[in-house]
PDB file of C-alpha atoms in Angstrom:
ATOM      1  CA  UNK A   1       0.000   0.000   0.000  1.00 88.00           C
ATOM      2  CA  UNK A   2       2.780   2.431   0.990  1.00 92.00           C
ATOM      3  CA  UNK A   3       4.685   1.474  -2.799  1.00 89.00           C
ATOM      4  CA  UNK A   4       1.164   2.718  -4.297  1.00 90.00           C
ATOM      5  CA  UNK A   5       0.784   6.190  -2.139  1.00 93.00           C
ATOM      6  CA  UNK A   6       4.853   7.210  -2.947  1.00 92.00           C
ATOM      7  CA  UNK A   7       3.980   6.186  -6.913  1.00 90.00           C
ATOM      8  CA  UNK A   8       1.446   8.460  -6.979  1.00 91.00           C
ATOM      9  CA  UNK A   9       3.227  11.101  -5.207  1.00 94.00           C
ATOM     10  CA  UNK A  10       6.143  10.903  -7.303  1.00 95.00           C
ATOM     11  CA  UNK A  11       4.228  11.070 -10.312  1.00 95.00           C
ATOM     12  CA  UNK A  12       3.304  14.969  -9.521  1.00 96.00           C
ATOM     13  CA  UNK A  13       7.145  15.678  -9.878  1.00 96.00           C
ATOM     14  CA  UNK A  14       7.179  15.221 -13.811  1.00 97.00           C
ATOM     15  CA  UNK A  15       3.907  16.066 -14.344  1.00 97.00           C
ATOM     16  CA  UNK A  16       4.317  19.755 -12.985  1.00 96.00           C
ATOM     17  CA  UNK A  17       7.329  19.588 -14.899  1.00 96.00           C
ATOM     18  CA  UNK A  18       5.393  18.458 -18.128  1.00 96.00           C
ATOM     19  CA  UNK A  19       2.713  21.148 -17.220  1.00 94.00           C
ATOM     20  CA  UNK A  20       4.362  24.058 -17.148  1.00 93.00           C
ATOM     21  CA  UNK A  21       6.184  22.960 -20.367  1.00 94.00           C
ATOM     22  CA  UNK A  22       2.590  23.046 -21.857  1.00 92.00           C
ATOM     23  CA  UNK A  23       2.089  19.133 -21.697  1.00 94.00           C
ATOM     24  CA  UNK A  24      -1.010  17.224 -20.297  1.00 94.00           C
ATOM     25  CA  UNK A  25      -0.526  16.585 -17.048  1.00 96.00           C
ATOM     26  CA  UNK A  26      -2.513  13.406 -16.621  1.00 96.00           C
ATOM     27  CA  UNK A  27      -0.915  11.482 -19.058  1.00 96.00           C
ATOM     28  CA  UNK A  28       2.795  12.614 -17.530  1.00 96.00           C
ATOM     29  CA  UNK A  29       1.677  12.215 -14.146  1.00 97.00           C
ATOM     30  CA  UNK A  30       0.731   8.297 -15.407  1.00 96.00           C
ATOM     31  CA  UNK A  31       3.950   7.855 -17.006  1.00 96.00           C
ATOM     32  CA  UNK A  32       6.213   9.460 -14.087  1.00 96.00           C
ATOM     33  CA  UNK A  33       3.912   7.029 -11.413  1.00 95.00           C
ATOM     34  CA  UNK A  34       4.857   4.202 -13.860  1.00 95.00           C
ATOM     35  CA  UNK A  35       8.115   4.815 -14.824  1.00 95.00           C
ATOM     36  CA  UNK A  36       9.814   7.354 -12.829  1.00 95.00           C
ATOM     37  CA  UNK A  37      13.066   7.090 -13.488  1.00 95.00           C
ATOM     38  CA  UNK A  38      12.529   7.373 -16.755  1.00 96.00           C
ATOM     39  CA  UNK A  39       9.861   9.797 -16.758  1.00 96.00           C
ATOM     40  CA  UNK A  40      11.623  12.834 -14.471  1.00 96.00           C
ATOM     41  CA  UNK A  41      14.795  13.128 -16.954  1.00 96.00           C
ATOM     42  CA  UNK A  42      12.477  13.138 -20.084  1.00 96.00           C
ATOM     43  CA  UNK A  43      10.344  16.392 -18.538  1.00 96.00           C
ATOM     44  CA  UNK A  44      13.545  17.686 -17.586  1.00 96.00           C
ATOM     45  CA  UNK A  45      15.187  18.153 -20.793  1.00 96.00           C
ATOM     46  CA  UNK A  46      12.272  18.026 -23.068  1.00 95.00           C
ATOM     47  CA  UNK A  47      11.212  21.633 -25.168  1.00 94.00           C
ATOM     48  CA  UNK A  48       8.429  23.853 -24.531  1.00 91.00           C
ATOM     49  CA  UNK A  49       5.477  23.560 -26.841  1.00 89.00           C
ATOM     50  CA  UNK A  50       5.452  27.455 -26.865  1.00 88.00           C
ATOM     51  CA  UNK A  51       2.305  26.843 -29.169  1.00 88.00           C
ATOM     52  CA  UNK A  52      -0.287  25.525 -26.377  1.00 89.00           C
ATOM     53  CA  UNK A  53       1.686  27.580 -23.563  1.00 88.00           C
ATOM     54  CA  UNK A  54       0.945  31.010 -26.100  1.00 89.00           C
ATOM     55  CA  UNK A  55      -2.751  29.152 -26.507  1.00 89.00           C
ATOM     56  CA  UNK A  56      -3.676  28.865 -22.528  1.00 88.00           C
ATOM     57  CA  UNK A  57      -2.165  32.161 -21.801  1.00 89.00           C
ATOM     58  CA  UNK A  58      -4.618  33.915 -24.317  1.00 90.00           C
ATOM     59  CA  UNK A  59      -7.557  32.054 -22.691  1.00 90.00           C
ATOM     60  CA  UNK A  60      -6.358  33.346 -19.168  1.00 90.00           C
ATOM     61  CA  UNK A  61      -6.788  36.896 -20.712  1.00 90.00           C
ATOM     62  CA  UNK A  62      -3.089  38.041 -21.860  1.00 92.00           C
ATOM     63  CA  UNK A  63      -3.406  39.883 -25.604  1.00 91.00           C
ATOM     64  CA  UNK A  64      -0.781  40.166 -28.053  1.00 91.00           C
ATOM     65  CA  UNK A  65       0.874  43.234 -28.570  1.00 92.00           C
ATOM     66  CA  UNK A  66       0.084  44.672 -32.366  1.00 90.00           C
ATOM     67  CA  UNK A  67       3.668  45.628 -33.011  1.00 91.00           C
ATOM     68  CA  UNK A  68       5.919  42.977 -31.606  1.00 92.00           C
ATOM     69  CA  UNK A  69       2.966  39.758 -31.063  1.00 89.00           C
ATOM     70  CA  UNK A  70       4.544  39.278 -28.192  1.00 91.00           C
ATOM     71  CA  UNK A  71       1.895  38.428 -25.123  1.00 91.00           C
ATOM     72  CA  UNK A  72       1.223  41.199 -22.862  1.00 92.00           C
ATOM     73  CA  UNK A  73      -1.579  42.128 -20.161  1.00 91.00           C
ATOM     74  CA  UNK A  74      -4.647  42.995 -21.024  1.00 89.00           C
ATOM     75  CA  UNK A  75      -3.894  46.655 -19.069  1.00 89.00           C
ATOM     76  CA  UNK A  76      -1.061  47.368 -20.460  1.00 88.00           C
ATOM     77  CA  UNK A  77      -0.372  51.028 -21.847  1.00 91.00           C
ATOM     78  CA  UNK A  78       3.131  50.107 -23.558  1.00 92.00           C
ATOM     79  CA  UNK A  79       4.490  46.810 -24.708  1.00 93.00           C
ATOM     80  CA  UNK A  80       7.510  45.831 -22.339  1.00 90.00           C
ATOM     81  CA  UNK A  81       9.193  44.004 -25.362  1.00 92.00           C
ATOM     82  CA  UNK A  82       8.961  46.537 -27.572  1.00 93.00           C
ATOM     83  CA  UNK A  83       8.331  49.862 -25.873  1.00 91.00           C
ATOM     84  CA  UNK A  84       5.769  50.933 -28.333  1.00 91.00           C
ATOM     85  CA  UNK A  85       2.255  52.337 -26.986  1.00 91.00           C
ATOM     86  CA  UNK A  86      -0.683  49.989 -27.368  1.00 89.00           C
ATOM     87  CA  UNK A  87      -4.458  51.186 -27.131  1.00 78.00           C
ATOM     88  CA  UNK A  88      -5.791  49.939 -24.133  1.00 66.00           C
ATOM     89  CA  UNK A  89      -8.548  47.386 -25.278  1.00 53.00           C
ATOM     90  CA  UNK A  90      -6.915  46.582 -28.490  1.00 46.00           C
TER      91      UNK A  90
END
């Protein structure tokens, strides 16, 4: 019982890893319960899919800037990456 409570617990370690690297985190939490060893060096040195981390900060209200595209807040008064004013709304 106590090998099945410290597989699950382990498996949050590459899963949070996976998550913030814009990966499902049920599916890597499975896979670092199964096979941890295996499963924390693989989130470790795997790339960021910028694509779904650019999605799900959209959705959570960021905007893109009109000059640069880089994501901004939705407040914002000048772009930080480019320094250029942005209408407030846009």
């Amino acid at each position: 019982m106590e090998l099945l409570i410290i597989a699950i617990l382990i498996g949050l370690i590459p899963a949070s890893i996976a998550k913030g690297k814009g990966r499902s985190f049920g599916v890597w939490w499975f896979y670092g319960a199964a096979l941890f060893i295996v499963a924390l060096p693989h989130a470790l040195i795997m790339k960021a899919n910028n694509s779904t981390i650019e999605q799900q900060q959209l959705a959570e209200g960021m905007k893109k800037c009109p000059h640069c595209a880089e994501l901004i807040k939705p407040d914002a008064k000048v772009c930080r990456y480019c320094g250029r004013d942005v209408a407030v709304g846009a």
